[in-house]
């Protein structure tokens, strides 16, 4: 296996890790409107992800940086062609981070309510737009002989990509719902389990349609295995949720995300951005990659740094592993 193939796999792993971890972050943000009934319950939801949300976003920064260094042509075409949706995602992530920190800085009801509304929308929009973006990457976009995107924003809003956006939105919301059931106690935990069933059924219908469409369009035997694993894991997550096994339900919903993202990258390889104008104009792991020397240096850096990051993040989740409820929410001090 060549180094550019290795880095394609590593970038796929980074995006998978990001969607697994940030997925329940986004889901919890959406639940601040769908599940929480009062200010205390909103604080419970936000506190479940408070210690980890910023660490989860490190996976996005690493995935973007790795793409820039390992596949500069892919990075350039992707960020120039998808400029507006990616800019909107970036703005949402900035506002979302500010909202987490600033919502408790003042006691006024309007102040806190406005920031909580910002958390909801800046969780919902990226969850949808990431699915649209990856739907277009896998399905293909208008790339010319110079490897430049020549379409417009309207071309990105095609039925396949929009369905992908609905899948990531519902899947992340389901992932966040079972995470909430895992991390909370009391009435909010029970309501989260009931909501998980409803959201999960919608997710199963949308995800099955999207993955089957992907398989019919570009799939092979390997991607079919990933499809079966994703669907089976989602069904098993629903069953575990109904049985009150929140830990298993969260693990299986995470496996659904891992298998689904793996399927997308399996159908994409060896392309990194297929061209719908001419297959010969597609960006591949070969024509979009950096020099072998650059990839070699990156590989050594990844070997050294990755275990440290994983150990630190794992330790963070272990420290903040306990459940919380409204009885653990102290009165705000200003």
XYZ file of C-alpha atoms in Angstrom:
334
model
C 0.000 0.000 0.000
C 1.354 3.404 -1.035
C 1.572 6.259 1.455
C -1.175 8.231 -0.315
C -3.468 5.218 0.190
C -2.497 5.101 3.859
C -3.340 8.766 4.278
C -6.672 8.338 2.545
C -7.484 5.705 5.179
C -6.212 7.916 8.002
C -8.309 10.861 6.821
C -11.326 8.552 6.649
C -10.596 7.512 10.252
C -10.339 11.146 11.348
C -13.688 12.047 9.768
C -15.248 8.939 11.271
C -13.967 9.883 14.716
C -15.244 13.423 14.275
C -18.741 12.317 13.296
C -18.842 9.745 16.106
C -17.893 12.281 18.779
C -19.268 15.542 17.421
C -22.360 13.664 16.293
C -23.748 13.320 19.807
C -22.603 16.912 20.499
C -24.798 18.150 17.686
C -27.585 15.825 18.776
C -27.578 17.161 22.325
C -27.647 20.705 20.968
C -30.745 19.872 18.927
C -32.326 18.281 22.013
C -32.177 21.573 23.924
C -35.355 22.422 21.986
C -36.822 18.955 21.431
C -36.337 17.370 24.859
C -35.675 19.971 27.560
C -38.802 21.428 29.190
C -37.259 24.097 31.386
C -34.049 25.994 32.051
C -32.697 23.395 34.491
C -33.091 20.563 31.951
C -31.369 22.636 29.289
C -28.466 23.101 31.680
C -28.373 19.349 32.283
C -28.151 18.686 28.544
C -25.449 21.277 28.004
C -23.489 19.991 30.995
C -23.419 16.457 29.560
C -21.209 17.718 26.726
C -19.676 20.742 28.467
C -16.347 19.061 29.354
C -15.849 17.364 25.963
C -17.363 19.347 23.082
C -14.250 21.403 22.361
C -12.036 18.315 22.480
C -14.313 16.601 19.988
C -13.760 19.424 17.504
C -10.029 18.675 17.500
C -10.878 15.779 15.181
C -12.273 18.237 12.637
C -9.192 20.448 12.808
C -6.946 17.428 12.404
C -8.977 16.058 9.486
C -8.861 19.421 7.719
C -5.157 19.861 8.385
C -4.352 16.332 7.239
C -6.337 16.861 4.029
C -4.479 20.135 3.371
C -1.063 18.534 3.880
C -1.635 15.092 2.339
C -3.990 16.010 -0.533
C -3.589 19.746 -1.297
C -5.411 19.497 -4.642
C -8.393 17.864 -2.907
C -8.359 20.529 -0.202
C -8.180 23.381 -2.723
C -10.999 22.082 -4.928
C -13.184 21.160 -1.957
C -12.883 24.452 -0.110
C -13.209 26.609 -3.221
C -16.194 24.704 -4.610
C -17.964 24.241 -1.254
C -16.997 27.666 0.035
C -20.442 28.911 1.133
C -21.663 25.762 2.955
C -18.291 25.261 4.630
C -18.195 28.925 5.637
C -21.673 28.559 7.137
C -20.504 25.503 9.080
C -17.474 27.431 10.333
C -19.615 30.373 11.468
C -21.987 27.979 13.237
C -19.120 26.285 15.083
C -17.722 29.657 16.188
C -21.088 30.944 17.410
C -21.797 27.603 19.074
C -18.578 27.737 21.066
C -19.274 31.317 22.138
C -22.825 30.348 23.135
C -21.594 27.585 25.448
C -19.302 30.013 27.249
C -21.407 33.192 27.276
C -24.916 31.957 28.065
C -24.281 32.012 31.840
C -22.336 35.282 31.927
C -25.481 37.317 32.608
C -28.636 36.441 34.603
C -31.229 37.998 32.279
C -33.773 35.539 30.879
C -33.589 36.936 27.340
C -29.800 36.752 27.328
C -29.729 33.066 28.260
C -32.678 32.145 26.036
C -31.050 33.767 23.006
C -27.796 31.890 23.504
C -29.696 28.628 23.982
C -31.507 29.278 20.709
C -28.109 29.842 19.103
C -26.900 26.473 20.443
C -29.913 24.773 18.847
C -29.502 26.291 15.385
C -25.705 26.050 15.327
C -26.005 22.355 16.162
C -28.807 21.618 13.685
C -27.327 23.399 10.651
C -23.850 21.777 10.705
C -25.419 18.366 11.335
C -27.423 18.833 8.131
C -24.735 20.538 6.045
C -22.060 17.917 6.710
C -24.364 15.333 5.153
C -24.952 17.579 2.140
C -21.204 18.122 1.726
C -20.257 14.461 1.925
C -23.184 13.496 -0.274
C -21.754 15.700 -3.011
C -18.218 14.441 -2.463
C -19.299 10.829 -2.914
C -21.858 11.396 -5.672
C -19.555 13.646 -7.680
C -19.485 17.311 -8.665
C -18.634 19.395 -11.720
C -14.828 19.369 -11.933
C -13.081 20.438 -15.129
C -9.778 19.376 -16.687
C -7.906 21.817 -14.437
C -9.346 20.067 -11.352
C -11.422 23.132 -10.520
C -15.063 23.114 -9.433
C -17.159 24.825 -12.115
C -20.638 24.349 -10.650
C -22.596 26.637 -8.350
C -24.255 26.422 -4.956
C -27.506 25.240 -6.519
C -25.737 22.194 -7.969
C -24.848 21.115 -4.440
C -28.516 21.021 -3.437
C -29.348 17.892 -5.419
C -31.733 15.172 -4.115
C -28.961 12.732 -3.140
C -27.042 15.340 -1.140
C -30.171 16.698 0.548
C -31.114 13.161 1.569
C -27.598 12.787 2.962
C -28.142 15.942 4.998
C -31.372 14.585 6.461
C -29.606 11.325 7.316
C -26.775 12.996 9.224
C -29.213 15.315 11.000
C -31.479 12.511 12.203
C -28.612 10.098 12.877
C -26.720 12.636 14.980
C -29.931 13.535 16.819
C -30.544 9.858 17.578
C -26.906 9.488 18.680
C -27.341 12.496 20.979
C -30.596 11.128 22.374
C -29.090 7.801 23.423
C -26.068 9.689 24.794
C -28.454 11.790 26.886
C -30.144 8.643 28.179
C -26.704 7.289 29.064
C -25.534 10.426 30.857
C -28.617 11.555 32.796
C -30.891 10.376 35.591
C -34.528 10.943 36.428
C -37.368 11.996 34.178
C -35.173 13.467 31.460
C -33.498 10.080 31.040
C -36.844 8.333 30.532
C -38.040 10.940 28.055
C -34.776 10.634 26.154
C -35.299 6.886 25.793
C -38.832 7.406 24.467
C -37.700 10.090 22.051
C -34.823 7.885 20.874
C -37.305 5.310 19.599
C -39.195 7.852 17.487
C -36.079 9.531 16.133
C -34.436 6.162 15.529
C -37.287 4.883 13.393
C -37.135 7.981 11.180
C -33.356 7.638 11.002
C -33.607 3.977 9.990
C -35.933 4.797 7.087
C -33.831 7.697 5.785
C -30.473 5.985 6.307
C -31.603 2.782 4.578
C -32.763 4.752 1.526
C -29.542 6.797 1.376
C -27.182 3.853 1.822
C -29.048 1.718 -0.697
C -28.896 4.592 -3.187
C -25.143 4.878 -2.543
C -24.674 1.139 -2.999
C -26.624 1.104 -6.257
C -24.699 4.118 -7.567
C -21.088 3.280 -6.694
C -21.016 0.294 -4.363
C -19.235 -3.071 -4.471
C -19.042 -6.123 -2.213
C -17.010 -4.388 0.497
C -19.324 -1.404 0.727
C -22.288 -3.784 0.872
C -20.811 -5.342 4.024
C -20.494 -1.864 5.577
C -24.117 -1.138 4.604
C -25.360 -4.299 6.299
C -23.334 -3.530 9.444
C -24.701 0.039 9.591
C -28.334 -1.009 9.248
C -27.974 -3.952 11.650
C -26.230 -1.765 14.248
C -28.981 0.857 14.038
C -31.706 -1.747 14.549
C -29.751 -3.251 17.442
C -29.321 0.223 18.971
C -33.103 0.690 18.913
C -33.641 -2.685 20.562
C -31.016 -1.964 23.225
C -32.648 1.397 23.911
C -36.021 -0.269 24.418
C -34.425 -2.741 26.809
C -32.942 0.092 28.871
C -29.339 -0.798 27.955
C -28.146 2.744 27.308
C -24.466 1.824 27.125
C -25.075 -0.747 24.405
C -27.466 1.566 22.596
C -24.883 4.354 22.478
C -22.142 1.962 21.360
C -24.313 0.561 18.589
C -25.463 3.999 17.403
C -21.788 4.926 17.231
C -21.102 1.759 15.240
C -23.843 2.848 12.831
C -22.004 6.117 12.214
C -18.664 4.342 11.827
C -20.035 1.810 9.333
C -21.964 4.423 7.344
C -18.959 6.754 7.019
C -16.746 3.781 6.156
C -19.173 2.856 3.393
C -18.977 6.363 1.917
C -15.180 6.287 1.832
C -15.160 2.734 0.433
C -17.382 3.791 -2.462
C -15.228 6.891 -2.984
C -11.789 5.208 -3.210
C -9.567 5.606 -5.230
C -11.243 8.924 -6.028
C -11.307 11.737 -3.522
C -13.678 13.925 -5.579
C -15.274 12.334 -8.660
C -16.043 14.556 -11.630
C -19.502 14.330 -13.169
C -18.241 16.017 -16.346
C -15.562 13.464 -17.248
C -14.244 10.551 -15.196
C -10.700 11.390 -16.331
C -11.011 14.769 -14.599
C -11.730 13.209 -11.195
C -9.410 13.900 -8.301
C -7.814 10.664 -7.069
C -5.477 9.661 -4.274
C -2.691 9.743 -6.877
C -3.154 13.048 -8.692
C -4.310 14.994 -5.612
C -1.622 13.901 -3.149
C 1.512 15.597 -1.837
C 5.006 14.350 -2.510
C 6.135 11.022 -0.963
C 8.604 12.921 1.244
C 5.826 15.086 2.707
C 3.656 12.041 3.348
C 6.582 10.256 5.025
C 7.166 13.143 7.454
C 3.434 13.329 8.207
C 3.341 9.607 8.929
C 6.080 9.850 11.543
C 4.389 12.830 13.193
C 1.089 10.951 13.284
C 2.730 7.896 14.863
C 4.132 10.065 17.663
C 1.220 12.429 18.325
C -1.876 10.257 17.834
C -1.467 8.004 20.909
C -0.974 11.057 23.148
C -4.161 12.708 21.873
C -6.181 9.497 22.230
C -4.957 8.900 25.781
C -5.744 12.443 26.849
C -9.215 12.437 25.330
C -9.977 9.009 26.774
C -8.910 10.250 30.211
C -11.240 13.254 29.860
C -14.240 11.015 29.177
C -13.301 8.785 32.111
C -13.123 11.728 34.536
C -16.546 13.030 33.457
C -18.233 9.638 33.141
C -20.919 10.016 35.846
C -24.594 10.695 35.185
C -26.151 14.027 36.062
C -29.689 15.311 36.659
C -31.524 18.464 37.610
C -30.678 17.816 41.284
C -26.998 18.333 40.398
C -27.579 21.773 38.872
C -26.607 24.513 41.302
C -28.182 27.938 41.308
C -26.238 30.253 38.956
C -23.802 32.688 40.527
C -23.120 35.963 38.701
